Amino acid sequence: MPSTAPPAETAWLLHHVLGFDAMSEAETLAILEESTKLAEGVMAPLDAAGDRTGARFSDGRDADPAALGVGAVGGLKAVRQGDAA
């Protein structure tokens, strides 16, 4: 079962409990909301396929799970280029 840290609660804790003051609470919340979208919508699907298949280690080299199609490195490249959904 996936879990997430609610961005609003995390921002509140950072500012009111831990004393984070490098930026406003609203800016912190915006960053946390967008990073949560990225983690849940883009990165989590890549993790799920890898978790089901698992990685392989053979002849001193590791191999990406076949379930990712292009492999984890290719999947992460797609994320950087904005091609992953």
GROMACS .gro file of C-alpha atoms in nm:
model
   85
    1MET     CA    1   0.000   0.000   0.000
    2PRO     CA    2   0.154   0.331  -0.105
    3SER     CA    3   0.198   0.595   0.159
    4THR     CA    4   0.256   0.965   0.130
    5ALA     CA    5   0.340   1.248   0.363
    6PRO     CA    6   0.069   1.514   0.321
    7PRO     CA    7   0.245   1.825   0.185
    8ALA     CA    8   0.047   2.074   0.398
    9GLU     CA    9   0.124   1.889   0.720
   10THR     CA   10   0.488   1.847   0.623
   11ALA     CA   11   0.523   2.219   0.546
   12TRP     CA   12   0.361   2.308   0.879
   13LEU     CA   13   0.596   2.076   1.068
   14LEU     CA   14   0.901   2.214   0.890
   15HIS     CA   15   0.814   2.575   0.973
   16HIS     CA   16   0.639   2.554   1.311
   17VAL     CA   17   0.817   2.263   1.477
   18LEU     CA   18   1.162   2.248   1.319
   19GLY     CA   19   1.201   2.623   1.261
   20PHE     CA   20   1.273   2.607   0.887
   21ASP     CA   21   1.285   2.966   0.762
   22ALA     CA   22   1.481   2.961   0.437
   23MET     CA   23   1.159   3.038   0.246
   24SER     CA   24   0.795   3.109   0.320
   25GLU     CA   25   0.558   2.832   0.423
   26ALA     CA   26   0.360   2.886   0.100
   27GLU     CA   27   0.673   2.833  -0.110
   28THR     CA   28   0.762   2.522   0.087
   29LEU     CA   29   0.409   2.388   0.038
   30ALA     CA   30   0.424   2.448  -0.339
   31ILE     CA   31   0.754   2.260  -0.367
   32LEU     CA   32   0.626   1.972  -0.155
   33GLU     CA   33   0.303   1.946  -0.358
   34GLU     CA   34   0.488   1.927  -0.689
   35SER     CA   35   0.746   1.680  -0.562
   36THR     CA   36   0.463   1.461  -0.427
   37LYS     CA   37   0.300   1.465  -0.773
   38LEU     CA   38   0.632   1.359  -0.930
   39ALA     CA   39   0.694   1.085  -0.676
   40GLU     CA   40   0.344   0.938  -0.691
   41GLY     CA   41   0.267   0.988  -1.060
   42VAL     CA   42   0.601   0.925  -1.230
   43MET     CA   43   0.853   0.756  -1.002
   44ALA     CA   44   0.616   0.514  -0.821
   45PRO     CA   45   0.510   0.332  -1.141
   46LEU     CA   46   0.878   0.271  -1.224
   47ASP     CA   47   0.933   0.132  -0.874
   48ALA     CA   48   0.632  -0.101  -0.895
   49ALA     CA   49   0.753  -0.273  -1.213
   50GLY     CA   50   1.101  -0.314  -1.068
   51ASP     CA   51   0.965  -0.447  -0.740
   52ARG     CA   52   0.761  -0.715  -0.918
   53THR     CA   53   1.046  -0.837  -1.138
   54GLY     CA   54   1.354  -0.761  -0.932
   55ALA     CA   55   1.704  -0.681  -1.046
   56ARG     CA   56   1.957  -0.936  -1.166
   57PHE     CA   57   2.328  -0.960  -1.092
   58SER     CA   58   2.526  -1.170  -1.337
   59ASP     CA   59   2.889  -1.176  -1.450
   60GLY     CA   60   2.975  -0.888  -1.220
   61ARG     CA   61   2.709  -0.660  -1.368
   62ASP     CA   62   2.362  -0.563  -1.263
   63ALA     CA   63   2.071  -0.565  -1.507
   64ASP     CA   64   1.752  -0.362  -1.499
   65PRO     CA   65   1.426  -0.549  -1.466
   66ALA     CA   66   1.276  -0.656  -1.796
   67ALA     CA   67   0.932  -0.536  -1.678
   68LEU     CA   68   1.047  -0.177  -1.725
   69GLY     CA   69   1.084  -0.231  -2.099
   70VAL     CA   70   1.372   0.010  -2.147
   71GLY     CA   71   1.510  -0.057  -1.801
   72ALA     CA   72   1.519   0.168  -1.499
   73VAL     CA   73   1.787   0.390  -1.653
   74GLY     CA   74   1.578   0.437  -1.966
   75GLY     CA   75   1.272   0.499  -1.754
   76LEU     CA   76   1.452   0.766  -1.554
   77LYS     CA   77   1.579   0.920  -1.878
   78ALA     CA   78   1.217   0.945  -1.995
   79VAL     CA   79   1.130   1.117  -1.667
   80ARG     CA   80   1.405   1.375  -1.716
   81GLN     CA   81   1.287   1.442  -2.072
   82GLY     CA   82   0.922   1.466  -1.968
   83ASP     CA   83   0.817   1.160  -2.171
   84ALA     CA   84   0.695   0.948  -1.881
   85ALA     CA   85   0.334   0.964  -1.777
   0.00000   0.00000   0.00000
